[in-house]
Structures are given as C-alpha cells and as structure tokens.
C-alpha cells in the first residue's frame, strides 16, 4: 500500500503555476501596450482561490485570510489573542485571592523573613478558645498601657473576624523588637512570651484576665529526695515549683508514654553521689525523682529533639519517629491521684521541618475546638486536614498490621505515614480503641483537658462530664460580643472597604472579559465574510498590515490604505503582496465602524504602473541575460585566458562581481570598477601599490560595466574613470613607491647585518663565560624587544628604545648603584654559563656586542654596566668586597676544579661596575613582597585529582606559579586525571573559605579535602589560617584530593550553620521585650 502524497499540502503557488508565464505577459504588454482583463487577473493574482487551513498567511494570494487569528482554542503571546489570564493581570492584583474562603476557615500569618517560629506559636495560642477569650476580656485601659498586649489583642481580633485570608503580623513583631531575619527556637519564644503576658495581664482587675496564663498553662512539680535508711524525704522535697511545659527526652525513646516514664523515673544516689541526710547525720544512699503535684488545663510537652555534640560543639537534630496518642490519661501520673480521671485531648502539634538545628521551618497542626477539624498553619497558607492531625489519608489503617497481646487482650495496630514521616497508627482492642500518631518532626505537643470521670471505691466510673462541650453557634455569638469594641469597629470598617474593593475588581474584570470576547467575536465574524471568490466583483483592496493589526490589537485604529497607493492614486501591481481582496460586506462593516481610507475598489488598478512595470521587467530580463552571459567571460579574465583586453579594471572588484548572484538591476556593488586602481591624482595607480592589482577586459565588457556603474551613481562624474590599455601609471605615485621600497630594502639589510653581527645573541644560545674577561649587562626585556625587531618572521614589531635611557633606568639616583642583581652562574659541560631567567633580569653580553649596540642604539660605551668573572679563595671571600659577588655553589665549584685540575678551593663570582645597591634593592623587594602578600581578588587554579597519587605533570606545575598576566578560563574544565577551576581569592581568605569554595565547585566536603601545593601537604588544624600563612599566592596551583572518609552532605546545611555562627553566639532573644526582667520557668 503506497503512502499518501503530502508534499504539496499548504505549499505556496509560484508565479506561472497556472500555465501562463508572468514574464511573457509583461513582455506582451511592453510590446503591444495593451492590458487585458485576463492580464489584470493574472498579474494581481485575482484568479487564485480563497484558501483555508494555511499555517501562515500567504502573501502571494490576496484571497488568503488564514492565520490572522489563532485556532479556536489557541492563544498568542501578546495582543487580542493572548491568554485571558494575561488580561486579568493587567487589571492589577486580585483582592479576591486574599479573601478568606469562609467564616469557618482560619486565617494565616505573613512570614516576615524568618518569623515562622512566632507564627506557629501565635496560631496555637489563638486557636485556644479559653486563652483567646481571656485576651479579649482585658480592659481597654490595660491594653493601652501594655503595647504587647494591645498588639496581641488586635492580632487576635483580626484573625477572628477579618475577611483577609492572612494577617500581617509585623506590628506585633515590631512591638516585641524581634529580628525578622533571624530564625529562633519556638519553644523559647513560647516560654518568654507567656512570661511577658503574665506580667502584662497582672495589671488587669478582672480575675479571668489577670490569672489567664497561670490558670491555663501552670502546673506544679516537686523534686523529692528520700533517704534509703530512715525513709524520710528532704526538706526541699516539700517545696513545689511551677511549670508551664514539660521538657521530655526523645533520644532512645519511641513514644510519649516512654518519655513520661523517663521523666518520672526514680534515680538512685550512691557512691560519690550519696545524699547527706539531716536526720541520719551522714551521707547515705538515697533516691531522687520528680513528682507531678498538679496539672494545668493546657498541658504542653516540649520534645528535646536537639542534642549537643561535644566533639563538634554543635547541635544535632534527632529525627527518629515519635508516637503520641490522641487521648492522654494523666490520672495515674500524679503523685496523689484525684478521685476523677484526667483525660487530655490532643489539640496541637508543632512541627519543625529540616535537618539542621539552626535552620528549617516551623508549621503547626491545630484542632478547632468548635468543629473538631484539624488545620495546617504554614505561615500564610492554611490547609484543612480533616478529622486527623496529619490528613485524612493518614487515617486508613491498611499499611501494616501487627498483633500483640497486651493485658490479655488481642490488639491489632496499623500505621500509615506521609512524606515527612508523620502518620497515624490505630490500636484496636476488645474493650477500647486508641488512636496513636507518629511523627519524626514533632517538636511540641499541646493537650487540652477534655473531661474528668469520677472513680468509685471499686475503681469503676460512676459519672462523667465534658466540661468543654457547648453549642457552637452560641459560643461564636458570645465570643463576637466579647471582642474589644475599638478593635472590632476598626476591623469591621476595614472589612467593608475590602469587600467593596473585591466587588469593584470583579466588576472591572467582568467588563474587561466581556469586551475582549466581543472584540474576538467581531474579528472572527468579519474574517468569515472577508473572502471573495476568484473573478467575483465588486471587491475592495485593503492593506495587509492594517488588517493584521486590526485582527491583533484590542483597540484598532482607522483604516489606512495610503501605503497601497502609487503616485497616480491607484493600486500598483507591485503592492499585490501587501494587500488583500475584501468582500463589499466586510469592507462596509470595517469602514462604518473604524472609518479611514482611502477606498480602493476593484476598478482602481493602475494602468500606467502596469506599462512602466512591463518596461522594468523587460529591462531586468535583458540585464540578467547579459550579466549571465558575461560571468563566464569574467571567469576567463580572472584565470588569465582572455587575450583581447582593452580596458583596465580592479581585479579584486571583478572577483567580487563574479561571485555575486545575478539580480534584476544594477546595485551599489556595481559602482567603482576602477576605484581601487585610481591614484589620488586621478591617474592609474602603479600595480606595485597595495590593493592595486588589475586585469584587462574586452571593450564590450567594459561598456557593460561602465553603463551600470554610471547608472548607479549618475551624480558622481569621477566615480568611474576609464583606463585604456595604453594608459600610463602615475609618475608621482611611482616615485613615492620607489622611495618607500628603497627604505624598506635598506632597513631589511640593516636588520640582516645585525643578526649576523650578534648571531649567538639573536639565536638565544647561552654564551660560555671566561675568567678575568670583561662583559656587559643589558636588561633582558630590551634584548627580547631587539630580537623581535630584527626577526624577519615577525612583521610590524616595535622598535626598541635607545640603550642610553634603558641603562640609566637601572641606576639608583640616591647611591648611583645598580638596581638589579646580575644573573646567577651555573656550571655545565665544563664551562660557566649565566642562568637564564624568564622573569626578566639582566643578560650578559660580550664586549664586542656592547660596542656594536652603543654604535647603533645610542649608548655611551663608557657608561655601560660592566661585569667580570673572577675566582676568589676563601680568605678573599672572608671580608666584603667593594663590588657585587655572585658565587657558584660548592658542587659546581668542585666540578670546575676537577676539570681544570686545580687543587685550590675557591668560588667563581661576578663583579659588577658600578656595584649593586643592596639598600635600594632591599627596599624594592620589600615593596614587591608586601604587594605579593596583600593580593586581593586574584585567581588561583585548584585541581581536583582522582586517585591516591598525584601525576608528576600536575605536581611539577603546582610547584611553580602561573603567569599573572596570562588570560585563563574561569570555567571548570576536565583534565586527564581530574578537573580544574579558577577561584577568586585574596590574601586574607581563610582555609575554611577556600574549602567551602572547593566544596561548591567539586562537591567534596571540607572534611575530606586534602590540600597540597607542590610536594607540600597543607595540614592545618586551624581553618581560620589565611592563604598567605601557608604560602598560597596569586596565580598558584593548589591540588585537592578526596579522602572519602566522611559521608557526603549538602553544602546548604553548612552554609546555614555558618550564617548562624556568624551572628552573636547564643544571643537568642537578647535585646527584645521578651527578655526584659523575665526568667524562664521551665521544668
């Protein structure tokens, strides 16, 4: 089965596809001067059918209206057809998005940067109905006298009756003078806040408000120490201490029951920890324990998830799962159990997300006392969780089932967890059902006293009362009536204005959407009426550009067809690709609504332009045919195969002319065929001049080129001078070229002689030095410039400066001494050589080289820096000489003595005249050293080596330094044995900071990094040590290897800890109102 042909789908029809050649029509019009109706239909492409379904709007079909609008469900990036959401955004922010969903839906609190810890605690306190009502009951004058209490009451009223989905907490946070950018501990915040509120409420005269904090959160304990001999309790055991929350251990414990058992466990005191009994008058064994004396209505459990690591002096979070029940029986936990059972209901779970102790995010899962629904409070976002603290999906006990025997009952337990390790386990027994929840991030648990049950003498329940049950509607009405009046009125007014703003926005949005839809419908309806059948009349021409803008713009302009008119006021055929044929019905709709014009009907085609166009087409065909025929001739001329040339033209110009495509008429590129070979005097440029290469072309070719060049630039009479075969070259230009050529030949000869005179110096070969011979010292930088200047392979090199100034720059003005030390001497193959240095310095030259340089490079022979190689014995070396001495090392000297059969001990030195100025050189070196030690924001290359051994090539490169002026890549790149990266460092950069940059670049934790420079391993215990202290300078290469000892971890945790450490250590809430005369009351 053959595949269907799809190649011609949506393919544009070309001119002449109808079988009649357009070129032939133009030629016929040019020949006869008559234009028929059929010719008009063909040239204006009226014959083409109205198409549909094209992906783009076809320019060569005036009957195509496709793709002016997108498909029914399509959109565009801008204009009328962009997404409706983009139009809505232009109206500004939608206040309805910040509107609370319903009166039963709680509001969130804005996070001001790092205030999630405060938001979570404030939500827990607000959702506590008794606490909320107590705050609302405070007198107005007390609120005015206590700013913190005033702002808290205002915040609670906003959370209670505001229409906003989230409330701005910044006034309350500013009143407490908290730092928005510092993460704090939520438990510490709650403790300090309750203590502060207790002091603020103490000024109230209403008992309900004055003792609100104590009534809800305060319990009592005692620390009991009992003597094992006499059985008497210590005097301090009778002293009861208040608590507002119980701090429970989590490490090694899996449930709230185990943690309470651990909290109330009996500790034995013996050995060194024996207790001194006042009655026994001696140190005896004893027991110590905590006794719960009374419990508050709101029982807070602080889970100690952070433990201190002495080895690293940091805190670590315990992320093990911890289970807690939905209902908690505390009757048997009291030291003196009451006659009724105490059942607490889980009301809030404070959760800390994250693994680091000094970072992370706090959220709260809180139960609404009125509805029994659980809500997740995540700053501004509040989510309904249903009837379970971790969502409805966590309540399905289908994940796991374990059967155990507890109290002779068959119990089955099921557990479901979410992504954060939070979940629910349900324990079923024959007599009761207990829901137990589990979380690896729970940080604080809040339980409310649910009900008490009286117990008879036999232990049975005789009565039960739920002290918290009441009618929801009655509670809400009562609560709204207790709101502070001045706050209530203010927020009610704000609600009214906010609701009005929401309604106004909705109305504007409705009008805008309606206007856009009506406009879209108009465009589609007009375009549906726009197409005209071929050869059908009447019709009107309309600009394609205007039609496209009309279809895309929201507010169109008036019709503008002026761009379609020719000088005769008609429609020329040249504009056929820029206009469309519009039906009379569509035209009338557009004209009546938008106006404009001019009106161009079917009979407005320009006959005069057709006649002119026919002439241009014939001329273009003629030009194209002539040029096509002459291209082959141009190729032969360029190849040197044409012998009947009569006129000169520029060879480069003719080559470009031959490469260009054949077009319909001459262009700017056809001008100036002889411009490059015309000298400034208007004559023929000598061919030896740069860019003056020329060729001869036949007379017919020249006439064609000349005609085209003058037609393009007919105003420039001198733009195309003619140079026949017998034209002579410009004599003045020839003389000037001859002079330049002579100078160049002379300079070339002088450079050649210099190379021959200083053969060894030019080639860079080391010159052996002899004892007691005189040499001279010249800056190596000048020698390098000289070599480049006389080197024939290097073009346009700079001429070296005169030697006199260079030599004078080496002398210090203060002491007239030498500012550079002479090169070191080395012994090689039985001779003495100066050591070559790539870092500059001085070069030793022979006396003959110096004399020649003085003659040719402007130096005074007697003012040179001379040097002499001498051998001195130890006695002569004992006292300082008047001139600089540079000795050869002892092993080199022994080789020298051995070769020359000399038995005397001595040293080979360079004596310079004038002598080296050590004071000035020392000062200069000190400045250079200070500059080296105080570099800032410079590059070093760090190479990560895979494997235990460092390759020799990398090791050798690390021993030296890279050139500071060399351009290097800043990107990390792979090498054969690892990767390398350029890092920006300063002299004050610490080893710790360098390791952090390496960690970020290569992913190697800082504990696993082994740093090395050359053969030396950088083993520093103090990471505050700077790079200068370990001799790492700008341009150095540092090798790093991965020991793979410690486990990889995320660098974000380290950066977060670093940020916290950079702040004041254990500063906490110091400097805020929370710590003003407040002491923590924590057991």
PDB file of C-alpha atoms in Angstrom, residues 593-749:
ATOM      1  CA  UNK A 593     -17.070  51.265  12.453  1.00  0.00           C
ATOM      2  CA  UNK A 594     -13.479  52.499  12.066  1.00  0.00           C
ATOM      3  CA  UNK A 595     -13.570  54.978   9.165  1.00  0.00           C
ATOM      4  CA  UNK A 596     -10.403  55.954   7.349  1.00  0.00           C
ATOM      5  CA  UNK A 597      -9.423  55.020   3.825  1.00  0.00           C
ATOM      6  CA  UNK A 598      -8.795  55.704   1.002  1.00  0.00           C
ATOM      7  CA  UNK A 599     -11.376  53.495  -0.673  1.00  0.00           C
ATOM      8  CA  UNK A 600      -9.683  51.282  -3.283  1.00  0.00           C
ATOM      9  CA  UNK A 601     -12.189  49.284  -5.340  1.00  0.00           C
ATOM     10  CA  UNK A 602     -11.726  46.614  -7.967  1.00  0.00           C
ATOM     11  CA  UNK A 603     -11.503  49.196 -10.764  1.00  0.00           C
ATOM     12  CA  UNK A 604      -8.697  51.171  -9.094  1.00  0.00           C
ATOM     13  CA  UNK A 605      -5.841  49.135 -10.578  1.00  0.00           C
ATOM     14  CA  UNK A 606      -3.159  51.459 -12.039  1.00  0.00           C
ATOM     15  CA  UNK A 607      -2.729  51.009 -15.830  1.00  0.00           C
ATOM     16  CA  UNK A 608       0.198  53.457 -16.015  1.00  0.00           C
ATOM     17  CA  UNK A 609       2.147  51.470 -13.432  1.00  0.00           C
ATOM     18  CA  UNK A 610       1.454  48.312 -15.417  1.00  0.00           C
ATOM     19  CA  UNK A 611       3.043  49.847 -18.525  1.00  0.00           C
ATOM     20  CA  UNK A 612       6.061  51.060 -16.515  1.00  0.00           C
ATOM     21  CA  UNK A 613       6.307  47.727 -14.780  1.00  0.00           C
ATOM     22  CA  UNK A 614       6.365  45.883 -18.097  1.00  0.00           C
ATOM     23  CA  UNK A 615       9.260  48.058 -19.242  1.00  0.00           C
ATOM     24  CA  UNK A 616      11.170  47.409 -15.990  1.00  0.00           C
ATOM     25  CA  UNK A 617      10.602  43.668 -16.270  1.00  0.00           C
ATOM     26  CA  UNK A 618      11.891  43.582 -19.836  1.00  0.00           C
ATOM     27  CA  UNK A 619      14.904  45.685 -18.828  1.00  0.00           C
ATOM     28  CA  UNK A 620      15.575  43.372 -15.902  1.00  0.00           C
ATOM     29  CA  UNK A 621      15.368  40.315 -18.149  1.00  0.00           C
ATOM     30  CA  UNK A 622      17.791  41.932 -20.562  1.00  0.00           C
ATOM     31  CA  UNK A 623      20.198  42.897 -17.755  1.00  0.00           C
ATOM     32  CA  UNK A 624      20.003  39.456 -16.230  1.00  0.00           C
ATOM     33  CA  UNK A 625      20.662  37.727 -19.556  1.00  0.00           C
ATOM     34  CA  UNK A 626      23.622  39.995 -20.335  1.00  0.00           C
ATOM     35  CA  UNK A 627      25.174  39.540 -16.931  1.00  0.00           C
ATOM     36  CA  UNK A 628      24.696  35.783 -17.037  1.00  0.00           C
ATOM     37  CA  UNK A 629      26.490  35.643 -20.386  1.00  0.00           C
ATOM     38  CA  UNK A 630      29.371  37.849 -19.134  1.00  0.00           C
ATOM     39  CA  UNK A 631      30.022  35.834 -15.957  1.00  0.00           C
ATOM     40  CA  UNK A 632      31.821  33.151 -17.942  1.00  0.00           C
ATOM     41  CA  UNK A 633      33.928  35.805 -19.638  1.00  0.00           C
ATOM     42  CA  UNK A 634      34.811  37.290 -16.225  1.00  0.00           C
ATOM     43  CA  UNK A 635      35.988  33.869 -15.039  1.00  0.00           C
ATOM     44  CA  UNK A 636      38.250  33.534 -18.084  1.00  0.00           C
ATOM     45  CA  UNK A 637      39.673  37.027 -17.485  1.00  0.00           C
ATOM     46  CA  UNK A 638      40.438  36.213 -13.841  1.00  0.00           C
ATOM     47  CA  UNK A 639      42.119  32.958 -14.922  1.00  0.00           C
ATOM     48  CA  UNK A 640      44.249  34.863 -17.484  1.00  0.00           C
ATOM     49  CA  UNK A 641      42.674  33.179 -20.523  1.00  0.00           C
ATOM     50  CA  UNK A 642      41.408  36.359 -22.240  1.00  0.00           C
ATOM     51  CA  UNK A 643      43.828  37.988 -24.701  1.00  0.00           C
ATOM     52  CA  UNK A 644      41.697  40.763 -26.269  1.00  0.00           C
ATOM     53  CA  UNK A 645      41.543  43.032 -23.222  1.00  0.00           C
ATOM     54  CA  UNK A 646      41.263  46.760 -23.927  1.00  0.00           C
ATOM     55  CA  UNK A 647      40.472  48.410 -20.546  1.00  0.00           C
ATOM     56  CA  UNK A 648      41.798  48.067 -17.010  1.00  0.00           C
ATOM     57  CA  UNK A 649      39.544  47.206 -14.027  1.00  0.00           C
ATOM     58  CA  UNK A 650      40.379  46.249 -10.456  1.00  0.00           C
ATOM     59  CA  UNK A 651      40.997  42.539 -10.115  1.00  0.00           C
ATOM     60  CA  UNK A 652      39.540  42.251  -6.532  1.00  0.00           C
ATOM     61  CA  UNK A 653      36.448  44.204  -7.661  1.00  0.00           C
ATOM     62  CA  UNK A 654      35.944  41.921 -10.668  1.00  0.00           C
ATOM     63  CA  UNK A 655      36.290  38.839  -8.463  1.00  0.00           C
ATOM     64  CA  UNK A 656      33.552  40.112  -6.141  1.00  0.00           C
ATOM     65  CA  UNK A 657      31.383  40.988  -9.159  1.00  0.00           C
ATOM     66  CA  UNK A 658      31.746  37.425 -10.448  1.00  0.00           C
ATOM     67  CA  UNK A 659      30.809  35.921  -7.053  1.00  0.00           C
ATOM     68  CA  UNK A 660      27.619  37.953  -6.634  1.00  0.00           C
ATOM     69  CA  UNK A 661      24.248  36.479  -7.560  1.00  0.00           C
ATOM     70  CA  UNK A 662      22.581  37.611 -10.743  1.00  0.00           C
ATOM     71  CA  UNK A 663      19.872  40.152  -9.912  1.00  0.00           C
ATOM     72  CA  UNK A 664      17.359  42.110 -11.965  1.00  0.00           C
ATOM     73  CA  UNK A 665      19.079  45.530 -11.930  1.00  0.00           C
ATOM     74  CA  UNK A 666      22.424  47.117 -11.059  1.00  0.00           C
ATOM     75  CA  UNK A 667      23.105  47.786  -7.380  1.00  0.00           C
ATOM     76  CA  UNK A 668      25.555  49.815  -5.292  1.00  0.00           C
ATOM     77  CA  UNK A 669      28.066  46.980  -5.596  1.00  0.00           C
ATOM     78  CA  UNK A 670      28.295  47.586  -9.370  1.00  0.00           C
ATOM     79  CA  UNK A 671      29.820  51.054  -8.799  1.00  0.00           C
ATOM     80  CA  UNK A 672      33.564  51.771  -8.956  1.00  0.00           C
ATOM     81  CA  UNK A 673      35.160  49.046 -11.130  1.00  0.00           C
ATOM     82  CA  UNK A 674      38.307  51.244 -11.365  1.00  0.00           C
ATOM     83  CA  UNK A 675      38.167  52.999  -7.961  1.00  0.00           C
ATOM     84  CA  UNK A 676      40.829  50.747  -6.380  1.00  0.00           C
ATOM     85  CA  UNK A 677      43.307  51.334  -9.265  1.00  0.00           C
ATOM     86  CA  UNK A 678      42.844  55.116  -9.354  1.00  0.00           C
ATOM     87  CA  UNK A 679      45.529  57.077  -7.517  1.00  0.00           C
ATOM     88  CA  UNK A 680      44.873  60.309  -5.553  1.00  0.00           C
ATOM     89  CA  UNK A 681      45.940  62.280  -8.613  1.00  0.00           C
ATOM     90  CA  UNK A 682      43.232  60.711 -10.774  1.00  0.00           C
ATOM     91  CA  UNK A 683      45.646  58.579 -12.778  1.00  0.00           C
ATOM     92  CA  UNK A 684      46.376  54.860 -12.991  1.00  0.00           C
ATOM     93  CA  UNK A 685      47.807  53.551  -9.732  1.00  0.00           C
ATOM     94  CA  UNK A 686      51.121  51.666 -10.019  1.00  0.00           C
ATOM     95  CA  UNK A 687      50.463  47.969  -9.783  1.00  0.00           C
ATOM     96  CA  UNK A 688      53.093  47.574  -7.057  1.00  0.00           C
ATOM     97  CA  UNK A 689      50.894  49.590  -4.707  1.00  0.00           C
ATOM     98  CA  UNK A 690      48.847  47.707  -2.120  1.00  0.00           C
ATOM     99  CA  UNK A 691      45.456  46.594  -3.482  1.00  0.00           C
ATOM    100  CA  UNK A 692      46.154  47.930  -6.999  1.00  0.00           C
ATOM    101  CA  UNK A 693      46.081  44.605  -8.850  1.00  0.00           C
ATOM    102  CA  UNK A 694      44.312  44.985 -12.217  1.00  0.00           C
ATOM    103  CA  UNK A 695      43.191  42.992 -15.229  1.00  0.00           C
ATOM    104  CA  UNK A 696      42.262  43.824 -18.835  1.00  0.00           C
ATOM    105  CA  UNK A 697      38.691  43.329 -20.018  1.00  0.00           C
ATOM    106  CA  UNK A 698      37.292  43.437 -23.600  1.00  0.00           C
ATOM    107  CA  UNK A 699      35.616  46.591 -24.824  1.00  0.00           C
ATOM    108  CA  UNK A 700      32.090  45.094 -24.775  1.00  0.00           C
ATOM    109  CA  UNK A 701      32.544  44.004 -21.181  1.00  0.00           C
ATOM    110  CA  UNK A 702      33.872  47.427 -20.182  1.00  0.00           C
ATOM    111  CA  UNK A 703      30.940  49.224 -21.790  1.00  0.00           C
ATOM    112  CA  UNK A 704      28.507  46.999 -19.827  1.00  0.00           C
ATOM    113  CA  UNK A 705      30.333  47.649 -16.549  1.00  0.00           C
ATOM    114  CA  UNK A 706      30.672  51.393 -17.231  1.00  0.00           C
ATOM    115  CA  UNK A 707      26.985  51.743 -18.060  1.00  0.00           C
ATOM    116  CA  UNK A 708      25.911  50.011 -14.866  1.00  0.00           C
ATOM    117  CA  UNK A 709      28.373  51.951 -12.693  1.00  0.00           C
ATOM    118  CA  UNK A 710      27.249  55.331 -14.004  1.00  0.00           C
ATOM    119  CA  UNK A 711      23.557  54.370 -13.701  1.00  0.00           C
ATOM    120  CA  UNK A 712      24.008  53.581 -10.035  1.00  0.00           C
ATOM    121  CA  UNK A 713      25.960  56.787  -9.275  1.00  0.00           C
ATOM    122  CA  UNK A 714      24.997  59.113 -12.099  1.00  0.00           C
ATOM    123  CA  UNK A 715      25.799  62.224  -9.999  1.00  0.00           C
ATOM    124  CA  UNK A 716      29.451  61.196  -9.470  1.00  0.00           C
ATOM    125  CA  UNK A 717      31.167  62.039 -12.769  1.00  0.00           C
ATOM    126  CA  UNK A 718      34.607  60.966 -11.485  1.00  0.00           C
ATOM    127  CA  UNK A 719      33.406  57.785  -9.861  1.00  0.00           C
ATOM    128  CA  UNK A 720      34.363  55.548 -12.789  1.00  0.00           C
ATOM    129  CA  UNK A 721      37.484  56.812 -14.638  1.00  0.00           C
ATOM    130  CA  UNK A 722      38.437  54.949 -17.809  1.00  0.00           C
ATOM    131  CA  UNK A 723      41.924  53.450 -18.242  1.00  0.00           C
ATOM    132  CA  UNK A 724      42.546  52.085 -21.740  1.00  0.00           C
ATOM    133  CA  UNK A 725      45.327  49.638 -22.476  1.00  0.00           C
ATOM    134  CA  UNK A 726      47.817  52.409 -23.301  1.00  0.00           C
ATOM    135  CA  UNK A 727      47.250  54.329 -20.038  1.00  0.00           C
ATOM    136  CA  UNK A 728      50.470  55.064 -18.183  1.00  0.00           C
ATOM    137  CA  UNK A 729      50.979  54.708 -14.445  1.00  0.00           C
ATOM    138  CA  UNK A 730      51.110  57.867 -12.333  1.00  0.00           C
ATOM    139  CA  UNK A 731      54.724  59.056 -12.261  1.00  0.00           C
ATOM    140  CA  UNK A 732      54.408  60.832  -8.924  1.00  0.00           C
ATOM    141  CA  UNK A 733      52.993  57.722  -7.228  1.00  0.00           C
ATOM    142  CA  UNK A 734      55.718  55.607  -8.845  1.00  0.00           C
ATOM    143  CA  UNK A 735      58.447  57.818  -7.362  1.00  0.00           C
ATOM    144  CA  UNK A 736      56.885  57.671  -3.913  1.00  0.00           C
ATOM    145  CA  UNK A 737      56.623  53.886  -4.112  1.00  0.00           C
ATOM    146  CA  UNK A 738      60.240  53.624  -5.191  1.00  0.00           C
ATOM    147  CA  UNK A 739      61.380  55.682  -2.214  1.00  0.00           C
ATOM    148  CA  UNK A 740      59.367  53.560   0.214  1.00  0.00           C
ATOM    149  CA  UNK A 741      60.740  50.392  -1.391  1.00  0.00           C
ATOM    150  CA  UNK A 742      64.303  51.689  -1.035  1.00  0.00           C
ATOM    151  CA  UNK A 743      63.778  52.500   2.631  1.00  0.00           C
ATOM    152  CA  UNK A 744      62.333  49.063   3.275  1.00  0.00           C
ATOM    153  CA  UNK A 745      65.226  47.359   1.457  1.00  0.00           C
ATOM    154  CA  UNK A 746      67.735  49.424   3.420  1.00  0.00           C
ATOM    155  CA  UNK A 747      66.041  48.594   6.739  1.00  0.00           C
ATOM    156  CA  UNK A 748      65.876  44.921   5.806  1.00  0.00           C
ATOM    157  CA  UNK A 749      69.594  44.935   5.034  1.00  0.00           C
TER     158      UNK A 749
END
